[in-house]
Coordinates of C-alpha atoms in Angstrom, one line a residue:
M1 CA -15.8 -22.2 -20.6
A2 CA -15.1 -19.9 -24.2
S3 CA -14.3 -16.6 -23.2
A4 CA -17.6 -13.4 -24.0
P5 CA -17.0 -9.7 -24.9
E6 CA -17.5 -8.8 -21.3
D7 CA -14.8 -11.2 -19.6
P8 CA -11.4 -9.8 -19.3
V9 CA -8.9 -9.0 -21.3
L10 CA -5.0 -9.1 -21.5
E11 CA -4.1 -5.8 -22.9
R12 CA 0.0 -5.0 -22.6
Y13 CA 2.8 -6.5 -21.4
F14 CA 5.3 -3.5 -19.8
K15 CA 8.2 -4.9 -19.2
G16 CA 11.7 -2.7 -17.5
H17 CA 11.8 -3.3 -14.1
K18 CA 14.7 -6.6 -13.0
A19 CA 12.9 -8.1 -10.1
A20 CA 10.0 -8.4 -8.5
I21 CA 7.6 -6.6 -8.5
T22 CA 5.8 -4.9 -5.6
S23 CA 2.5 -2.6 -6.0
V24 CA 0.9 -1.2 -8.7
D25 CA -1.1 2.5 -8.9
F26 CA -3.1 4.3 -12.1
S27 CA -3.0 8.0 -11.7
P28 CA -6.2 9.9 -11.2
N29 CA -6.7 9.5 -14.6
G30 CA -5.5 6.7 -15.4
K31 CA -3.4 7.1 -18.3
Q32 CA 0.2 6.2 -16.4
L33 CA 0.8 3.8 -14.6
A34 CA 2.7 4.0 -11.9
T35 CA 5.5 0.3 -10.4
A36 CA 7.3 -0.3 -7.5
S37 CA 10.0 -3.4 -7.2
W38 CA 11.9 -4.8 -5.2
D39 CA 15.4 -4.0 -7.5
T40 CA 15.1 -0.8 -5.7
F41 CA 13.3 1.7 -8.2
L42 CA 9.9 3.2 -8.5
M43 CA 8.6 3.6 -12.8
L44 CA 6.3 5.7 -14.4
W45 CA 4.8 4.4 -17.5
N46 CA 2.8 5.5 -20.2
C47 CA -0.4 3.8 -21.4
K48 CA -0.5 4.8 -25.2
P49 CA 2.3 2.9 -27.0
Q50 CA 5.4 3.2 -27.5
A51 CA 5.7 6.1 -24.8
R52 CA 9.1 7.1 -22.8
A53 CA 8.9 5.5 -19.7
F54 CA 11.1 6.8 -16.8
R55 CA 12.6 5.7 -14.1
Y56 CA 12.9 7.4 -10.7
V57 CA 16.4 6.3 -8.5
G58 CA 16.9 7.5 -5.3
H59 CA 15.7 4.3 -2.9
K60 CA 18.6 2.3 -1.4
D61 CA 16.9 -1.0 -0.7
V62 CA 13.4 -3.1 -1.6
V63 CA 10.7 -0.3 -3.2
T64 CA 7.6 -1.8 -1.0
S65 CA 4.8 0.3 -1.7
V66 CA 3.7 3.4 -4.4
Q67 CA 0.1 5.6 -4.8
F68 CA -0.5 9.2 -6.7
S69 CA -1.8 12.0 -4.8
P70 CA -5.3 12.1 -5.3
L71 CA -4.7 15.1 -8.1
G72 CA -2.4 13.3 -9.7
N73 CA 0.5 16.1 -8.6
L74 CA 2.6 13.9 -6.2
L75 CA 3.7 10.1 -6.1
A76 CA 4.5 8.5 -3.1
S77 CA 7.2 5.8 -2.4
A78 CA 7.8 3.7 0.9
S79 CA 10.9 1.3 1.0
R80 CA 12.4 -0.7 3.6
D81 CA 15.4 2.0 3.4
R82 CA 13.3 3.3 6.0
T83 CA 11.9 6.1 4.1
I84 CA 9.0 7.3 2.8
R85 CA 9.4 9.9 -0.6
L86 CA 7.6 12.1 -2.5
W87 CA 8.0 12.8 -6.2
I88 CA 7.3 15.1 -8.4
P89 CA 5.7 12.3 -11.5
D90 CA 7.5 13.6 -14.6
K91 CA 10.8 13.9 -16.3
R92 CA 12.4 15.9 -13.8
G93 CA 11.6 14.0 -10.7
K94 CA 12.5 15.7 -8.0
S95 CA 12.0 14.8 -4.7
S96 CA 11.6 14.9 -0.9
E97 CA 12.9 12.1 1.2
F98 CA 11.2 11.7 4.9
K99 CA 13.4 9.5 7.7
A100 CA 9.7 8.3 8.5
H101 CA 10.4 5.5 10.2
T102 CA 13.3 3.1 12.5
A103 CA 12.1 0.0 10.3
P104 CA 11.1 -1.1 7.0
V105 CA 8.2 1.0 5.6
R106 CA 5.4 -1.4 4.4
S107 CA 3.2 0.7 3.1
I108 CA 1.8 4.6 2.2
D109 CA -1.8 5.7 1.9
F110 CA -3.0 9.4 0.2
S111 CA -6.4 10.6 2.5
A112 CA -8.9 10.8 -0.1
D113 CA -8.4 14.6 0.0
G114 CA -4.7 14.2 -0.5
Q115 CA -4.2 16.4 2.8
F116 CA -2.9 12.9 4.9
L117 CA -0.8 10.1 4.3
A118 CA -0.7 7.6 6.3
T119 CA 2.4 5.2 7.0
A120 CA 2.7 1.3 8.3
S121 CA 6.2 -0.2 9.0
E122 CA 8.0 -3.2 10.7
D123 CA 8.5 -1.4 14.0
K124 CA 4.7 -1.6 14.6
S125 CA 4.1 1.7 14.0
I126 CA 1.4 3.6 12.3
K127 CA 2.1 7.1 11.8
V128 CA -0.1 10.3 9.8
W129 CA 1.9 13.2 7.7
N130 CA 0.6 16.2 7.0
M131 CA 1.3 16.9 2.9
Y132 CA 0.9 20.6 2.7
R133 CA 3.7 21.4 5.8
Q134 CA 4.8 18.1 4.3
R135 CA 5.6 17.3 8.0
F136 CA 4.7 14.5 11.2
L137 CA 1.0 14.8 12.7
Y138 CA 1.6 11.7 15.1
S139 CA 1.5 7.7 15.8
L140 CA -0.5 4.9 16.2
Y141 CA 1.0 2.4 18.4
R142 CA -1.7 -1.1 19.5
H143 CA -0.3 -3.4 17.3
T144 CA 2.5 -6.3 18.1
H145 CA 3.9 -7.1 15.4
W146 CA 4.8 -5.9 12.1
V147 CA 2.2 -4.0 10.7
R148 CA 2.1 -4.5 7.3
C149 CA -0.7 -2.4 5.6
A150 CA -2.9 1.4 6.9
K151 CA -5.6 3.1 4.6
F152 CA -8.3 5.4 5.3
S153 CA -11.7 5.3 4.5
P154 CA -12.7 7.5 2.0
D155 CA -14.4 10.3 3.8
G156 CA -11.0 10.0 6.3
R157 CA -12.2 9.3 9.8
L158 CA -10.8 6.6 10.2
I159 CA -7.5 4.0 9.3
V160 CA -7.9 0.3 8.8
S161 CA -4.4 -1.4 9.4
C162 CA -3.7 -5.2 9.7
S163 CA -0.2 -6.8 11.3
E164 CA 1.4 -9.9 12.1
D165 CA 0.1 -9.7 15.2
K166 CA -2.9 -11.6 13.6
T167 CA -4.9 -8.8 14.6
I168 CA -7.2 -6.1 11.9
K169 CA -7.6 -2.5 13.9
I170 CA -9.7 0.3 12.6
W171 CA -8.3 3.6 14.1
D172 CA -10.6 7.2 14.4
T173 CA -8.7 9.7 13.3
T174 CA -9.9 12.7 15.5
N175 CA -9.4 11.1 18.9
K176 CA -6.0 8.5 17.1
Q177 CA -7.7 6.1 19.0
C178 CA -7.8 2.4 18.0
V179 CA -11.5 2.4 17.9
N180 CA -12.1 -1.4 16.9
N181 CA -10.9 -4.6 16.5
F182 CA -11.3 -8.0 14.8
S183 CA -8.9 -11.1 15.1
D184 CA -7.8 -14.4 13.1
S185 CA -6.5 -17.0 14.4
V186 CA -5.6 -18.6 11.8
G187 CA -3.3 -17.1 10.1
F188 CA -2.5 -12.7 9.0
A189 CA -3.8 -10.6 6.6
N190 CA -1.2 -9.3 3.9
F191 CA -3.6 -6.1 2.9
V192 CA -6.8 -4.3 3.8
A193 CA -9.2 -2.3 2.1
F194 CA -12.1 -0.3 2.7
N195 CA -14.6 -0.3 0.2
P196 CA -15.7 2.6 -2.3
T197 CA -18.8 3.8 0.7
G198 CA -17.1 2.8 3.7
T199 CA -18.8 0.4 5.4
C200 CA -16.7 -2.8 4.7
I201 CA -13.2 -3.9 4.5
A202 CA -11.7 -6.6 2.8
S203 CA -9.0 -8.9 4.3
A204 CA -6.2 -10.3 1.9
G205 CA -4.8 -13.4 4.2
S206 CA -1.9 -15.4 4.5
D207 CA -4.4 -18.6 5.1
H208 CA -5.3 -18.2 1.6
T209 CA -8.9 -16.2 2.6
V210 CA -10.5 -13.2 1.3
K211 CA -12.9 -12.0 3.7
I212 CA -15.2 -9.4 3.7
W213 CA -16.3 -7.5 7.2
D214 CA -19.2 -5.0 7.9
I215 CA -17.7 -2.6 10.4
R216 CA -21.1 -1.2 11.1
V217 CA -22.2 -4.1 13.4
N218 CA -18.5 -5.7 13.0
K219 CA -19.4 -9.3 11.6
L220 CA -17.9 -11.5 9.6
L221 CA -19.9 -10.8 6.2
Q222 CA -18.3 -13.3 3.6
H223 CA -15.5 -15.5 3.6
Y224 CA -13.9 -17.1 0.1
Q225 CA -11.6 -19.5 -0.2
V226 CA -10.8 -19.4 -3.7
H227 CA -7.2 -19.4 -3.6
S228 CA -4.5 -22.4 -3.1
G229 CA -1.7 -19.9 -1.9
G230 CA -1.4 -16.7 0.5
V231 CA -3.8 -13.3 -1.0
N232 CA -1.0 -10.6 -0.8
C233 CA -3.5 -7.8 -1.9
V234 CA -7.1 -6.9 -3.3
S235 CA -9.1 -3.8 -4.7
F236 CA -12.5 -2.7 -4.7
H237 CA -13.5 -1.9 -8.0
P238 CA -15.2 1.9 -7.4
S239 CA -18.4 0.3 -8.1
G240 CA -18.0 -1.6 -5.0
N241 CA -19.2 -4.4 -6.8
Y242 CA -15.9 -6.3 -7.6
L243 CA -13.3 -7.3 -6.1
I244 CA -10.4 -8.7 -7.1
T245 CA -7.7 -10.8 -5.4
A246 CA -3.9 -11.5 -6.0
S247 CA -2.1 -14.6 -4.8
S248 CA 0.8 -16.6 -4.2
D249 CA -0.7 -19.4 -6.5
G250 CA 0.0 -17.3 -9.6
T251 CA -3.3 -16.7 -10.4
L252 CA -6.0 -12.8 -10.5
K253 CA -9.9 -14.2 -9.5
I254 CA -12.8 -11.8 -9.5
L255 CA -15.6 -11.8 -6.8
D256 CA -18.5 -11.1 -7.5
L257 CA -19.4 -9.4 -4.3
L258 CA -23.3 -8.8 -4.9
E259 CA -23.8 -12.3 -5.7
G260 CA -21.2 -13.8 -3.9
R261 CA -19.3 -15.7 -5.9
L262 CA -16.3 -16.5 -7.9
I263 CA -16.7 -15.6 -11.3
Y264 CA -13.2 -15.0 -13.2
T265 CA -9.7 -16.9 -12.5
L266 CA -6.8 -15.1 -14.2
Q267 CA -3.7 -16.7 -15.3
G268 CA -1.1 -14.3 -16.7
H269 CA 1.9 -14.7 -14.2
T270 CA 4.6 -17.4 -13.8
G271 CA 4.6 -17.7 -10.4
P272 CA 2.8 -14.8 -7.0
V273 CA 1.3 -12.5 -7.9
F274 CA 1.7 -9.9 -5.3
T275 CA 0.2 -7.0 -6.2
V276 CA -3.1 -5.5 -8.0
S277 CA -5.4 -2.7 -8.4
F278 CA -8.5 -1.1 -10.1
S279 CA -7.9 1.9 -12.4
K280 CA -9.5 5.5 -11.0
G281 CA -12.3 4.8 -13.7
G282 CA -12.9 0.9 -13.2
D283 CA -12.5 0.0 -17.3
L284 CA -8.9 -1.0 -16.5
F285 CA -6.6 -3.6 -13.5
S286 CA -3.2 -3.5 -13.1
S287 CA -1.1 -6.7 -11.5
G288 CA 2.0 -6.9 -10.9
G289 CA 4.2 -10.2 -9.3
A290 CA 7.7 -12.1 -8.6
D291 CA 8.4 -12.9 -12.8
A292 CA 9.3 -8.8 -13.1
Q293 CA 5.9 -7.9 -15.3
V294 CA 3.5 -5.1 -15.1
L295 CA 0.5 -6.6 -16.7
L296 CA -2.2 -4.2 -18.0
W297 CA -6.2 -5.9 -18.3
R298 CA -9.2 -4.4 -19.8
T299 CA -12.0 -5.4 -17.5
N300 CA -15.4 -5.2 -19.8
F301 CA -16.9 -6.4 -17.2
D302 CA -17.7 -3.5 -15.3
G303 CA -20.0 -2.8 -18.4
L304 CA -22.7 -5.1 -17.0
N305 CA -25.6 -3.7 -15.6
C306 CA -25.1 -3.4 -11.7
K307 CA -27.8 -1.1 -10.9
D308 CA -30.6 -4.1 -11.6
I309 CA -28.3 -6.5 -9.8
I310 CA -28.7 -4.1 -6.8
K311 CA -32.6 -3.7 -7.0
R312 CA -33.2 -7.7 -6.9
N313 CA -31.1 -7.6 -4.1
L314 CA -32.4 -5.5 -2.1
K315 CA -36.0 -7.1 -2.5
R316 CA -34.8 -10.0 -1.4
L317 CA -36.5 -11.1 1.8
H318 CA -35.4 -14.9 2.7
F319 CA -32.8 -15.0 5.6
D320 CA -31.7 -18.2 4.8
S321 CA -30.3 -16.3 1.8
S322 CA -26.3 -15.9 1.9
P323 CA -25.7 -12.1 3.2
H324 CA -24.1 -9.9 1.0
L325 CA -22.8 -6.6 0.9
V326 CA -26.4 -4.4 0.7
D327 CA -27.9 -6.3 4.4
I328 CA -27.6 -3.6 6.3
Y329 CA -27.9 -6.2 8.7
P330 CA -25.9 -9.5 8.1
R331 CA -26.9 -12.5 9.3
T332 CA -24.3 -15.0 9.8
P333 CA -20.8 -15.9 7.8
H334 CA -21.2 -17.7 4.7
P335 CA -18.3 -19.4 3.2
H336 CA -17.5 -18.7 -0.4
E337 CA -15.5 -22.1 -1.9
G338 CA -16.3 -21.4 -5.5
K339 CA -17.7 -25.0 -6.2
I340 CA -20.0 -22.8 -9.1
E341 CA -18.4 -23.0 -12.5
T342 CA -16.4 -20.1 -13.2
V343 CA -14.8 -18.4 -16.3
E344 CA -10.9 -19.1 -16.6
I345 CA -8.3 -16.8 -18.8
N346 CA -5.2 -17.8 -19.7
P347 CA -4.0 -14.8 -22.2
K348 CA -1.0 -16.8 -22.9
L349 CA -3.2 -19.8 -24.3
E350 CA -5.6 -17.5 -25.9
V351 CA -4.1 -14.0 -26.9
I352 CA -2.0 -14.9 -30.8
D353 CA -0.7 -11.3 -31.6
L354 CA -0.2 -10.0 -27.9
Q355 CA 1.3 -6.3 -27.3
T356 CA 4.1 -5.9 -25.8
S357 CA 5.5 -2.9 -24.4
S358 CA 9.4 -2.7 -23.6
P359 CA 9.5 1.4 -24.3
P360 CA 11.9 3.5 -24.2
V361 CA 13.3 3.9 -20.4
M362 CA 15.0 7.2 -19.2
D363 CA 16.2 7.1 -16.3
I364 CA 16.4 10.4 -13.8
L365 CA 18.7 10.5 -10.6
S366 CA 16.8 12.0 -7.7
F367 CA 18.9 14.8 -5.3
D368 CA 17.0 16.1 -2.7
S369 CA 17.9 20.0 -1.4
T370 CA 18.5 19.1 1.6
T371 CA 21.8 16.3 1.6
I372 CA 23.0 14.7 -1.0
T373 CA 24.2 12.1 0.6
D374 CA 20.4 10.6 1.6
T375 CA 19.9 10.4 -2.1
T376 CA 23.5 8.9 -3.6
V377 CA 22.2 6.1 -5.6
R378 CA 23.1 2.4 -4.6
T379 CA 22.7 0.8 -8.4
L380 CA 22.6 -3.5 -9.2
A381 CA 25.8 -4.9 -7.1
D382 CA 28.4 -5.0 -9.8
K383 CA 29.1 -8.6 -9.5
G384 CA 26.9 -11.3 -10.2
E385 CA 27.6 -12.7 -6.6
E386 CA 27.1 -9.7 -4.8
I387 CA 23.7 -9.6 -6.1
N388 CA 22.1 -12.6 -4.1
S389 CA 23.1 -10.5 -0.9
Y390 CA 21.5 -7.2 -2.2
F391 CA 18.7 -8.7 -2.1
L392 CA 17.5 -9.7 0.7
N393 CA 14.6 -12.9 -1.0
P394 CA 16.8 -14.0 -4.3
S395 CA 14.1 -16.3 -5.0
L396 CA 12.5 -13.3 -6.3
L397 CA 14.6 -12.2 -8.6
S398 CA 13.9 -12.9 -12.3
S399 CA 16.0 -14.4 -14.7
E400 CA 16.9 -11.3 -16.5
C401 CA 19.0 -10.6 -13.0
S402 CA 21.6 -12.7 -14.2
P403 CA 25.4 -12.3 -13.9
T404 CA 26.1 -11.2 -17.4
T405 CA 22.5 -8.9 -17.0
S406 CA 24.2 -7.1 -14.5
K407 CA 27.2 -6.2 -16.1
K408 CA 25.2 -4.7 -18.9
K409 CA 23.5 -3.2 -16.3
T410 CA 26.7 -1.3 -14.8
E411 CA 27.2 -0.1 -18.3
D412 CA 23.9 1.2 -18.7
T413 CA 24.7 3.1 -15.2
S414 CA 28.2 4.0 -16.0
D415 CA 27.4 8.0 -15.5
F416 CA 26.0 7.3 -12.2
P417 CA 27.8 7.9 -9.5
S418 CA 30.2 5.4 -8.1
E419 CA 31.7 5.2 -4.9
S420 CA 35.1 6.3 -5.1
Q421 CA 33.6 9.6 -6.8
R422 CA 31.8 10.5 -3.9
S423 CA 32.6 13.1 -1.4
I424 CA 31.6 11.1 1.0
P425 CA 32.1 7.3 1.8
L426 CA 28.6 4.8 1.9
A427 CA 30.4 3.4 5.0
V428 CA 30.4 7.5 7.0
T429 CA 27.0 7.9 5.2
D430 CA 25.5 5.1 7.1
A431 CA 27.0 5.9 10.5
L432 CA 26.1 9.7 9.9
E433 CA 22.1 8.4 9.1
H434 CA 22.2 6.5 11.9
I435 CA 23.8 9.1 14.6
M436 CA 20.7 11.3 12.5
E437 CA 17.7 9.3 13.4
Q438 CA 19.2 8.3 17.1
L439 CA 19.0 12.2 17.4
S440 CA 15.2 12.6 16.4
V441 CA 14.8 9.8 18.8
L442 CA 16.5 11.8 21.2
T443 CA 14.8 14.7 19.7
Q444 CA 11.3 13.7 19.8
T445 CA 12.4 12.3 23.9
V446 CA 13.4 15.1 25.2
S447 CA 10.1 17.3 23.1
I448 CA 8.2 14.4 24.9
L449 CA 9.4 15.9 28.2
E450 CA 9.2 18.9 28.1
Q451 CA 5.4 18.4 27.4
R452 CA 5.1 16.3 30.9
L453 CA 7.2 18.7 32.7
T454 CA 5.0 21.8 31.6
L455 CA 2.2 19.5 32.5
T456 CA 4.0 18.9 36.0
E457 CA 4.5 22.6 36.3
D458 CA 0.8 23.4 35.4
K459 CA -0.4 20.8 38.2
L460 CA 1.5 22.5 40.7
K461 CA 1.0 25.8 40.0
D462 CA -2.2 24.6 40.0
C463 CA -1.7 23.4 43.9
L464 CA -0.3 26.2 45.2
E465 CA -2.9 28.7 44.1
N466 CA -5.4 26.4 45.7
Q467 CA -2.8 25.6 49.0
H468 CA -3.2 29.9 48.2
R469 CA -7.3 30.1 49.5
L470 CA -7.8 27.6 51.2
F471 CA -5.0 29.0 54.0
T472 CA -6.8 32.8 52.8
A473 CA -10.2 31.4 53.9
I474 CA -8.7 30.0 57.1
Q475 CA -7.3 33.7 57.9
Q476 CA -10.3 35.0 57.1
K477 CA -12.4 32.9 59.6
S478 CA -10.2 33.2 62.4

């Protein structure tokens, strides 16, 4: 089918990462794009052509998630090195590091007011942090397997999380309790997100499905079976009328949630697509995957008059119709097989003169004010045979990570501190970090014991006071 003016178009490639892209996020003003990668780096791209890009160096393992704060003055990242970092997104790149979890951190998410940050980890927990004081607040424990994703609701009152224990849980941030539980016996959700109104959640399934749940009445609202591989990420359009999905089958798909059908299949990546995100205004979206490329797309279809569609759907009176997002009380779950003809867009076939952006890249090394050893840069392996052991998943390496490229990389980063130049050897640093983690666990344990001891003392004091009152009362009677 020929493309129309309202069809999405690929505007630009961003090339700079050396391994798979794990996460993308637009700045609130839509002028910058942050990306995270298996190559252990964050990159900050300017949407203006040929503007300089920044590569932030600091994490010691795969960076799994990246997100701008609502004001755009901070950039948060999560990593398999068990830490989260807060960066100032400029050429100085100053950052602070949090020893967040006892296992790899899989996702981060700011609350809409920017006051809190939620982190999800393979240690089976979700942790919430206060951003103003930059300190840990509380943990949420109920999952029995790795937690892959945790997201705040738009009003900040709820958190949705998904885990490899095949459950999706809704948490109340006020009482810190799990208030709802959706389970799926087939597969687990790789990613979850609230719609802009906070009434529904979308899940990206390892079983190739996309599901929309209505949390008001705890029902499965829509069930899409449009991908031939696991779905890794979803993103709601700011209007709430569309959902874009990224899959290991190498495609992006755009779903019309009001009509309940697939409308676009986008083929721009070679290999699995791991992440996708709409800009805050909805006019752009970006995607990244195993091919180490970041693609910037222009939406175009968001110019359609959605108000007319909403009015038309609100007037529907037939209860045999498919349920949709504007139903207050959804009927039965409706599977969407994608049988209706959809528009397929393959930029490599249709676009002749595509703008490719490989801007000059400035490396920014982060040194915390606390301890330099925590932020010592561990660059890509100097020898080609070491690369596969460094990246835990060699299949995700791009062809650019060849031994010759790694030698060039070593030359490019010759100004980075080598292991021989470090004041403290890496093995000692790792040992000290492990000791610090154990001390942190012991400190938390002692804190819990102190709380329990205080409660016991209070109860004992109450018992003694009651005993004294009873004794006094008995003496008066006698």
